PDB file of C-alpha atoms in Angstrom:
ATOM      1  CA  UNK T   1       0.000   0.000   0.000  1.00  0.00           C
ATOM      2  CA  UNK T   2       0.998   3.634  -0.219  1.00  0.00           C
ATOM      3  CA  UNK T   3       2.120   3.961  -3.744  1.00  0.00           C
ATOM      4  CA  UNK T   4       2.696   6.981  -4.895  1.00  0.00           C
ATOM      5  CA  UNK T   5       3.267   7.790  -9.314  1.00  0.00           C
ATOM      6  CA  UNK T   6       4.824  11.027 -10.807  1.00  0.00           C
ATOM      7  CA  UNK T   7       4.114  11.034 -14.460  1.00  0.00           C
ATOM      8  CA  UNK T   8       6.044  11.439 -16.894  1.00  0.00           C
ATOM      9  CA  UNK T   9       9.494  10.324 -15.337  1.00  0.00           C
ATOM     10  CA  UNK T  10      11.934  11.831 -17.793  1.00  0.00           C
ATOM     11  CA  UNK T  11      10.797  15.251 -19.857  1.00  0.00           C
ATOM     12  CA  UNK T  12      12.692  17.188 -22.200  1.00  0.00           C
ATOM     13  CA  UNK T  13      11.763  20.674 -22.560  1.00  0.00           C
ATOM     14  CA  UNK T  14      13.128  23.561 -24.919  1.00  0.00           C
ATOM     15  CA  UNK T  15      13.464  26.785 -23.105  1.00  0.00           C
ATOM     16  CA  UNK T  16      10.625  29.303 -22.536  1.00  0.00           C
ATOM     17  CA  UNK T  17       8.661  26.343 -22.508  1.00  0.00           C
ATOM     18  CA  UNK T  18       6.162  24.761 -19.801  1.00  0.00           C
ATOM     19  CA  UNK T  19       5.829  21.555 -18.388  1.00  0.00           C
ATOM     20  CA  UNK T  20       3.567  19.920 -16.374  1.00  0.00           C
ATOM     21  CA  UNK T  21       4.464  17.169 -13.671  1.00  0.00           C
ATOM     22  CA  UNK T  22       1.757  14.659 -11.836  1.00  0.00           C
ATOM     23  CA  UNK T  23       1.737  13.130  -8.925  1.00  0.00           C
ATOM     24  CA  UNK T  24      -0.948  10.170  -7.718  1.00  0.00           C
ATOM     25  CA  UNK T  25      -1.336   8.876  -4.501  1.00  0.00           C
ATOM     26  CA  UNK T  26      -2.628   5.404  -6.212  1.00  0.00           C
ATOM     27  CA  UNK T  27      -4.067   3.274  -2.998  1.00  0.00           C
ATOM     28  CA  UNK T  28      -4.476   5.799  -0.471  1.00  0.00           C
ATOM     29  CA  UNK T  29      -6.127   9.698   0.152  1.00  0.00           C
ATOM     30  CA  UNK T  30      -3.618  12.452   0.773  1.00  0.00           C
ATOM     31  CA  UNK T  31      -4.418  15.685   1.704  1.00  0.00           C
ATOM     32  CA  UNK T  32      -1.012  16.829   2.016  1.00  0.00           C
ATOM     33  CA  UNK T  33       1.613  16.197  -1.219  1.00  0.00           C
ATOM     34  CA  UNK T  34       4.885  17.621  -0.860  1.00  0.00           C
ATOM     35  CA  UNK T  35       7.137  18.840  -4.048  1.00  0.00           C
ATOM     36  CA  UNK T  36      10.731  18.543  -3.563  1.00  0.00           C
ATOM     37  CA  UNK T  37      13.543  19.732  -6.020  1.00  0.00           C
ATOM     38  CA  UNK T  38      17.221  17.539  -5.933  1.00  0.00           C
ATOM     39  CA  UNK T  39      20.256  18.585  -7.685  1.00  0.00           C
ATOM     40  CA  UNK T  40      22.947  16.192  -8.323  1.00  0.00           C
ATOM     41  CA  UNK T  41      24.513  14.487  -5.229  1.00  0.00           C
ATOM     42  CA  UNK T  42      22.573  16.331  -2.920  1.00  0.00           C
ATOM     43  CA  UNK T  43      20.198  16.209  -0.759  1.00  0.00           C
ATOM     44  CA  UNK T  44      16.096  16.965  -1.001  1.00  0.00           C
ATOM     45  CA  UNK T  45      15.083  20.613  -1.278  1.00  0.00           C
ATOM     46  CA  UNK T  46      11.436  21.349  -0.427  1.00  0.00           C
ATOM     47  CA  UNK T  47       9.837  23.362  -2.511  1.00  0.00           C
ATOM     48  CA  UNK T  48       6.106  23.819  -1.015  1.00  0.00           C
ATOM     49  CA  UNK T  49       3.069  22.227   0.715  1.00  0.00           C
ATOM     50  CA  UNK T  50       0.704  21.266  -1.420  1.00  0.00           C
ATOM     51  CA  UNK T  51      -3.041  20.731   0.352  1.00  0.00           C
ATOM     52  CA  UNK T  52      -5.806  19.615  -1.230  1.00  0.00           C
ATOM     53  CA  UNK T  53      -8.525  22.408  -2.373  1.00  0.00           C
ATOM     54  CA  UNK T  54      -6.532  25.137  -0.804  1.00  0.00           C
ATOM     55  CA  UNK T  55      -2.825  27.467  -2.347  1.00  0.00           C
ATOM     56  CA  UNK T  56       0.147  25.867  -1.986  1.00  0.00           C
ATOM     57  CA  UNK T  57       2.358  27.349   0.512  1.00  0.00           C
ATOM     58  CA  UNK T  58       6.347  27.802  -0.931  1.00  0.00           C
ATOM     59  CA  UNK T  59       9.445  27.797   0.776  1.00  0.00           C
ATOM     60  CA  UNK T  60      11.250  30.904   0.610  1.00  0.00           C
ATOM     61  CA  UNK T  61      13.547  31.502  -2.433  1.00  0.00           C
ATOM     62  CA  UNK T  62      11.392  29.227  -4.334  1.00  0.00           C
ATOM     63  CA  UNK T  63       9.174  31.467  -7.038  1.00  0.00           C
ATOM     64  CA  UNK T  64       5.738  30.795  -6.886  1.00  0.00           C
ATOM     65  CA  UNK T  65       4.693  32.343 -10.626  1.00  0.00           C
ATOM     66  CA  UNK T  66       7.451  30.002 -12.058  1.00  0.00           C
ATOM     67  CA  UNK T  67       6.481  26.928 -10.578  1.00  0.00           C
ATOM     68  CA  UNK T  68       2.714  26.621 -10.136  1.00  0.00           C
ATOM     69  CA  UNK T  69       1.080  24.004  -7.930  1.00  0.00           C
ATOM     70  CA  UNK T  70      -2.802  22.737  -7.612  1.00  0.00           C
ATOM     71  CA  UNK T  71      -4.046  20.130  -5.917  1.00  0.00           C
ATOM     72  CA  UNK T  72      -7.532  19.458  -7.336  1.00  0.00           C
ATOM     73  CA  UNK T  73      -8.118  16.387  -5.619  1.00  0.00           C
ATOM     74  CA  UNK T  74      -7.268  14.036  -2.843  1.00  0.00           C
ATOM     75  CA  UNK T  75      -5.338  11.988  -5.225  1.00  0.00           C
ATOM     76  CA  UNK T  76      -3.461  14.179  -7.707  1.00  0.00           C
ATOM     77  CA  UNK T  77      -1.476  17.391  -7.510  1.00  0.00           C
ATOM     78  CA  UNK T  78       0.446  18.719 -10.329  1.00  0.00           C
ATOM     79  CA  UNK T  79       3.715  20.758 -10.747  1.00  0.00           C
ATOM     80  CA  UNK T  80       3.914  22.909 -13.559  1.00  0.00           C
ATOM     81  CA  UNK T  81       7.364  24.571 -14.301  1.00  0.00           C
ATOM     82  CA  UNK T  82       6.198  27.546 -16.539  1.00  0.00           C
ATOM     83  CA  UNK T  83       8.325  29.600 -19.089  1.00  0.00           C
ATOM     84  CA  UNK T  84      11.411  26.874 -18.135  1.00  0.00           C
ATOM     85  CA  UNK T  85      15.188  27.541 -18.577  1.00  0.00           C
ATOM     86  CA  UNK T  86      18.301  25.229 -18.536  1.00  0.00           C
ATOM     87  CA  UNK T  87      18.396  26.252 -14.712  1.00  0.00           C
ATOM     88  CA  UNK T  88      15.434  24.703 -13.829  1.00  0.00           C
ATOM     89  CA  UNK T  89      16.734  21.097 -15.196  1.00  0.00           C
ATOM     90  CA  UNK T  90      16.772  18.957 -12.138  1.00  0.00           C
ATOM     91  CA  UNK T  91      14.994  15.962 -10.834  1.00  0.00           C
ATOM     92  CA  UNK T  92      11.428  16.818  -9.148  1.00  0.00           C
ATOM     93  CA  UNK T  93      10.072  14.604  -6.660  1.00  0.00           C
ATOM     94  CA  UNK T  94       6.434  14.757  -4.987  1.00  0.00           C
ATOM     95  CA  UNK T  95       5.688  12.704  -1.604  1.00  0.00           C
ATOM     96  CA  UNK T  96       1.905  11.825  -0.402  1.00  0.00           C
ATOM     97  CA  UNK T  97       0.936  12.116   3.541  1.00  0.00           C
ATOM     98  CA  UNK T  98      -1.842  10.031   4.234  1.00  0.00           C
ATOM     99  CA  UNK T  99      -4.952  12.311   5.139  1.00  0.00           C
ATOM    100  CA  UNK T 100      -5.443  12.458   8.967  1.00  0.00           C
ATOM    101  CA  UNK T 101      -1.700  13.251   9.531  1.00  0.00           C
ATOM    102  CA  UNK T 102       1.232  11.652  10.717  1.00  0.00           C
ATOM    103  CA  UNK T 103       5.184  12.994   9.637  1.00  0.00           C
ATOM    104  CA  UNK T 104       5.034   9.935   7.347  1.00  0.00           C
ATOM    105  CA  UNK T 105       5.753  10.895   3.603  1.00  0.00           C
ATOM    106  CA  UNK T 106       5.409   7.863   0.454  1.00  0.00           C
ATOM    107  CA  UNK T 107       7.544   9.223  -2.062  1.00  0.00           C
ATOM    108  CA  UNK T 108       7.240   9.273  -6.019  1.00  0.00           C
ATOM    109  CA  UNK T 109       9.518   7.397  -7.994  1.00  0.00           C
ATOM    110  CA  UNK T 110      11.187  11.517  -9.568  1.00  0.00           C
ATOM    111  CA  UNK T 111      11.069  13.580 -12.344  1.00  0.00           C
ATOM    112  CA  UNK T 112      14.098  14.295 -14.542  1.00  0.00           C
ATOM    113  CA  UNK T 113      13.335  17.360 -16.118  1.00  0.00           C
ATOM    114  CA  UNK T 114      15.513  18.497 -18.785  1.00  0.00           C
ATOM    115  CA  UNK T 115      15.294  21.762 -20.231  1.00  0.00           C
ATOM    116  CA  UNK T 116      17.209  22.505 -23.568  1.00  0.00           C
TER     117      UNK T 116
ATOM    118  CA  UNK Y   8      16.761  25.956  13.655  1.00  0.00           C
ATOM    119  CA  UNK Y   9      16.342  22.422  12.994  1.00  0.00           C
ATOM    120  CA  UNK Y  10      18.687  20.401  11.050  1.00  0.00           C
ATOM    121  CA  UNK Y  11      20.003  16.987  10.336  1.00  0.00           C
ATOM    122  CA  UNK Y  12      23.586  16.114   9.767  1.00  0.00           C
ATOM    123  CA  UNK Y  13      24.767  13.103   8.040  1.00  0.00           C
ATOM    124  CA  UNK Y  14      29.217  13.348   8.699  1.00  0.00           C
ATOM    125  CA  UNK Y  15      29.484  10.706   6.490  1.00  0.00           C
ATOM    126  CA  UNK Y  16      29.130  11.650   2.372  1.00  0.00           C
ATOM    127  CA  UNK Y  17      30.255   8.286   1.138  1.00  0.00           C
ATOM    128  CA  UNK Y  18      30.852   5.046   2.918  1.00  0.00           C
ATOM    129  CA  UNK Y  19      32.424   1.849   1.300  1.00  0.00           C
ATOM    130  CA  UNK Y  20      31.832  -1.955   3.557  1.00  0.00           C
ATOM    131  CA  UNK Y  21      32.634  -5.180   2.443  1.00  0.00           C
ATOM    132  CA  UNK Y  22      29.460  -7.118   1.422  1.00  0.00           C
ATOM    133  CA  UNK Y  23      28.834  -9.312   4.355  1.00  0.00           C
ATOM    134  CA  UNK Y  24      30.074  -7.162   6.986  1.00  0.00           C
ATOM    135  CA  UNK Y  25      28.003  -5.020   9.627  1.00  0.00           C
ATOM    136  CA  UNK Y  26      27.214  -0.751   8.910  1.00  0.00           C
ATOM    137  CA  UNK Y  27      26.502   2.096  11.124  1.00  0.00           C
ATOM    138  CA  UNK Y  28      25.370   5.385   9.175  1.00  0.00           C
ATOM    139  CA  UNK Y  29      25.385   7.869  11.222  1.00  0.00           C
ATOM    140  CA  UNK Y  30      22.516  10.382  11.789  1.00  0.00           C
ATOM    141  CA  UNK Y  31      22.718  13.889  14.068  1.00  0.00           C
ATOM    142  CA  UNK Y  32      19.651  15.970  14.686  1.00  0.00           C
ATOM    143  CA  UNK Y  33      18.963  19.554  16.181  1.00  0.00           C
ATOM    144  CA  UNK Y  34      15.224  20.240  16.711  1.00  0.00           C
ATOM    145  CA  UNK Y  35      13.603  21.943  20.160  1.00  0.00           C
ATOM    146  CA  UNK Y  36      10.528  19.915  20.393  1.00  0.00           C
ATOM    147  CA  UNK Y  37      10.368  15.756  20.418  1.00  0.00           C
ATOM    148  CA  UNK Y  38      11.646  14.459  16.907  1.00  0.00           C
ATOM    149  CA  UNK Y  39       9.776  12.089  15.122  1.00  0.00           C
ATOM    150  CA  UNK Y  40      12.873  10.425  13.067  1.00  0.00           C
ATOM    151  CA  UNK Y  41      13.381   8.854  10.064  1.00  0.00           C
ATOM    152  CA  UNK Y  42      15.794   7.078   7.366  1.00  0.00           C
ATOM    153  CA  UNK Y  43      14.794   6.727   3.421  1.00  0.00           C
ATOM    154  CA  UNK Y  44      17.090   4.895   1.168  1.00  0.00           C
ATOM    155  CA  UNK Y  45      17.151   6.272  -2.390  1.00  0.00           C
ATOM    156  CA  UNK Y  46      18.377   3.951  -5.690  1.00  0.00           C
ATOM    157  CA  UNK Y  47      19.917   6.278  -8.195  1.00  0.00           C
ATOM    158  CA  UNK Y  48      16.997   7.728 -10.547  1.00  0.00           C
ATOM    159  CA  UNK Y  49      14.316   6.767  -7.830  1.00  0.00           C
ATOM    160  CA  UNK Y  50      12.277   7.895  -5.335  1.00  0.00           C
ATOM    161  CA  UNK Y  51      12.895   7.808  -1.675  1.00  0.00           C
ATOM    162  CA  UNK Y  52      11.737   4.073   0.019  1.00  0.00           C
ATOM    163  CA  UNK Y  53      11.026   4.641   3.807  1.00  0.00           C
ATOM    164  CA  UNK Y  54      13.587   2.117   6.218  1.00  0.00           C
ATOM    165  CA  UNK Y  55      12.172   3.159   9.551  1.00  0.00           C
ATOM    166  CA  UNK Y  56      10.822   5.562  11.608  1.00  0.00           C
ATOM    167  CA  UNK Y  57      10.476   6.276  15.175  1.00  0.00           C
ATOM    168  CA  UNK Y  58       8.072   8.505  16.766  1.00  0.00           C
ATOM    169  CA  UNK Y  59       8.381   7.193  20.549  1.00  0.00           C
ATOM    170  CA  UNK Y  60       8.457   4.327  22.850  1.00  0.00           C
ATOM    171  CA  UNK Y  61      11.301   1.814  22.315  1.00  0.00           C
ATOM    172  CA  UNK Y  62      14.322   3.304  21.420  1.00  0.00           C
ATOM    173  CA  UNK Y  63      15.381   0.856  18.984  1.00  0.00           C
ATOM    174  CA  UNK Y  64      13.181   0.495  16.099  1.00  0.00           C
ATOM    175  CA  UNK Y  65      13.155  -2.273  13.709  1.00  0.00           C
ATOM    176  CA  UNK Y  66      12.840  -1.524   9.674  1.00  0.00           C
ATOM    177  CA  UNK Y  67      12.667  -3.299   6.612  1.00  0.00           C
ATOM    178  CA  UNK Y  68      15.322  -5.085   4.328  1.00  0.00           C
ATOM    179  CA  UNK Y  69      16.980  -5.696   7.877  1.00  0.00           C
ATOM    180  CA  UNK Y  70      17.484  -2.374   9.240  1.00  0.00           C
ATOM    181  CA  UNK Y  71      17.542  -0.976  12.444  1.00  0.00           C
ATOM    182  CA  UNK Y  72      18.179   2.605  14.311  1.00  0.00           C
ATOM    183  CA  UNK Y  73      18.434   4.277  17.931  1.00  0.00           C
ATOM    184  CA  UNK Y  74      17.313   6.939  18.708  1.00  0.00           C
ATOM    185  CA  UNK Y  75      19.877   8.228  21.446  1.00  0.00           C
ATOM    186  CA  UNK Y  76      18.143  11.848  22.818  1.00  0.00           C
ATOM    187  CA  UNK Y  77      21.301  12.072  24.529  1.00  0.00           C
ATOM    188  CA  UNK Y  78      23.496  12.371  21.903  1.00  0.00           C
ATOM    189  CA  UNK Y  79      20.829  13.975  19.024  1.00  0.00           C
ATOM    190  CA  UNK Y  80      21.406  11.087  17.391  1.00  0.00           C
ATOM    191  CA  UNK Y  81      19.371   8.338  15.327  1.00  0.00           C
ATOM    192  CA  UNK Y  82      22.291   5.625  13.847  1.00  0.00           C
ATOM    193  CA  UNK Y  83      21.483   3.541  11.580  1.00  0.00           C
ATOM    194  CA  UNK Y  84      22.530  -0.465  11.425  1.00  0.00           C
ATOM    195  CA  UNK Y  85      22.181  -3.503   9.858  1.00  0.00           C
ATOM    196  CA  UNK Y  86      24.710  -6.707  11.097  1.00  0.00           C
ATOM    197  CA  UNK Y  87      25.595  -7.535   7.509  1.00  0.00           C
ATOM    198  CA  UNK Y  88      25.401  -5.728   4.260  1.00  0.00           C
ATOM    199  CA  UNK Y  89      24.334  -6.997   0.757  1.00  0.00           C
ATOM    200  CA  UNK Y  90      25.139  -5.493  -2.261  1.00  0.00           C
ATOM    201  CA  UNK Y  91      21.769  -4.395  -3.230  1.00  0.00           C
ATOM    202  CA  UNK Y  92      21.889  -1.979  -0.157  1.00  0.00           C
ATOM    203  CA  UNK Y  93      24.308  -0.078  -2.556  1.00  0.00           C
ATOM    204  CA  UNK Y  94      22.440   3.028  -2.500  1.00  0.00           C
ATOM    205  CA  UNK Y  95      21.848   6.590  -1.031  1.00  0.00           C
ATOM    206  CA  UNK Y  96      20.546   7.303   2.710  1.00  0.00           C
ATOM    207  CA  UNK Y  97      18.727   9.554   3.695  1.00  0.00           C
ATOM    208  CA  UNK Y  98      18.157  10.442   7.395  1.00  0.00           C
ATOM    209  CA  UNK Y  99      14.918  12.813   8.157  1.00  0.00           C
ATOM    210  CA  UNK Y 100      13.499  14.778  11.170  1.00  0.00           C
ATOM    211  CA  UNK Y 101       9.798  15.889  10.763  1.00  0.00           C
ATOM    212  CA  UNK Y 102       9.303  19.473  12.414  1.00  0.00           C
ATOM    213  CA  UNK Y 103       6.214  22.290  12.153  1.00  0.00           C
ATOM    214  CA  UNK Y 104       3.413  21.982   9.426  1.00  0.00           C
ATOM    215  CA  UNK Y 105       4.368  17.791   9.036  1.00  0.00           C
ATOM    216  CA  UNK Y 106       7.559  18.756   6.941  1.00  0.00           C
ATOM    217  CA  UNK Y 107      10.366  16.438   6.721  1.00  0.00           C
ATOM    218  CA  UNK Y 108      14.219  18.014   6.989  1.00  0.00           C
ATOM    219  CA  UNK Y 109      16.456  15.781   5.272  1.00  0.00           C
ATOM    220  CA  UNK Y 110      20.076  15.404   5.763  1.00  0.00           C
ATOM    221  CA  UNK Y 111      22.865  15.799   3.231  1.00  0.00           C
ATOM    222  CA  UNK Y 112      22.694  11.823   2.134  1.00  0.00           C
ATOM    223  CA  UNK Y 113      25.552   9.398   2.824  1.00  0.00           C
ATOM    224  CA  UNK Y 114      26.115   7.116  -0.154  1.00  0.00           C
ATOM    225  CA  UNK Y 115      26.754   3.715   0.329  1.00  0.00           C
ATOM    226  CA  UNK Y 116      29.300   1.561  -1.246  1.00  0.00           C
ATOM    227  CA  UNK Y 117      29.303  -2.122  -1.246  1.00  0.00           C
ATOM    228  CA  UNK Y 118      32.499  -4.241  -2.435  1.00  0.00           C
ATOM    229  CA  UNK Y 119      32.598  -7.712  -2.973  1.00  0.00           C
TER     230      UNK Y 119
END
């Protein structure tokens, strides 16, 4: 149980494009999904709180016009990395908290995000 | 503020013989603890976690950690490694609004 999918799991952008990133939690209801950002031998960055039918709160630094989050449902949020640029290529990964809390994230399987 | 430090980056054991990564917290309130292994190109599997009672919690794929408030500490074991634990750790302290702070990663080496 707790499986969490991020589709798609590779994307290759050109610049000044967008992209759009999803993330299922497949077996279980999550009112909280997290969106984490993770460059190259390091660790996880978090890049906001995602709850279901409510704004996404963002970690400082992190631009919320550039990377827009909704969580429609209790199932799927999506990232969407608008007007992208080589900077922004990195690997994206979303976690699931089962609803009725508990620190307990289920991870997605990542994002690479490539942006030409 | 709270933090997690992980002193070891990269750490190389003989396949068959016993690991200790190593796992330092700082956080005011009671930490709820955790480790996450990560595959290259995956997601983050969850090991183990302790939120409170015994001190020495039990995981999967043979894993185990203690917490130590002591020391600020949360080790991680297992008595002998295989080499499909090849792969990067991840220790974890959940603080304010059920957010996880994750330490630097210590990547794990197995040699035959």
């Amino acid at each position: 149980g707790a499986v969490v999918s991020q589709h798609p799991s590779r994307v290759i952008c050109k610049s000044g494009t967008s992209v759009k990133i999803e993330c299922r939690s497949l077996d279980f209801q999550a009112t909280t999904m997290f969106w984490y950002r993770q460059f190259p031998k390091q660790s996880l960055m978090l890049m906001a709180t995602s709850n279901e039918g409510s704004k996404a709160t963002y970690e400082q630094g992190v631009e919320k016009d550039k990377f827009l989050i909704n969580h429609a449902s209790l199932t799927l949020s999506t990232l969407t990395v608008t007007s992208a640029h080589p900077e922004d290529s990195s690997f994206y990964i979303c976690s699931a908290q089962l609803a009725g809390g508990s620190y307990e994230q289920y991870f997605g399987p990542g994002t690479r995000l490539t942006v030409t | 503020a709270q933090s997690v430090t992980q002193p070891d980056i990269h750490i190389t054991v003989s396949e068959g013989a016993s690991l200790e990564l190593r796992c330092n917290y700082s956080y005011g309130a009671t930490p709820y603890l955790f480790w996450y292994v990560q595959s290259p190109g995956q997601g983050l599997q969850l090991l183990l976690k302790y939120f409170s009672g015994d001190t020495l919690v039990q995981g999967i794929k043979g894993f185990e950690a203690e917490f130590k408030r002591s020391q600020s500490s949360f080790n991680l074991r297992k008595p002998s490694v295989h080499w499909s634990d090849a792969a990067e750790y991840f220790c974890a302290v959940g603080v304010y609004g059920n957010k996880l702070v994750f330490g630097a990663g210590t990547i794990l080496r197995v040699k035959s």
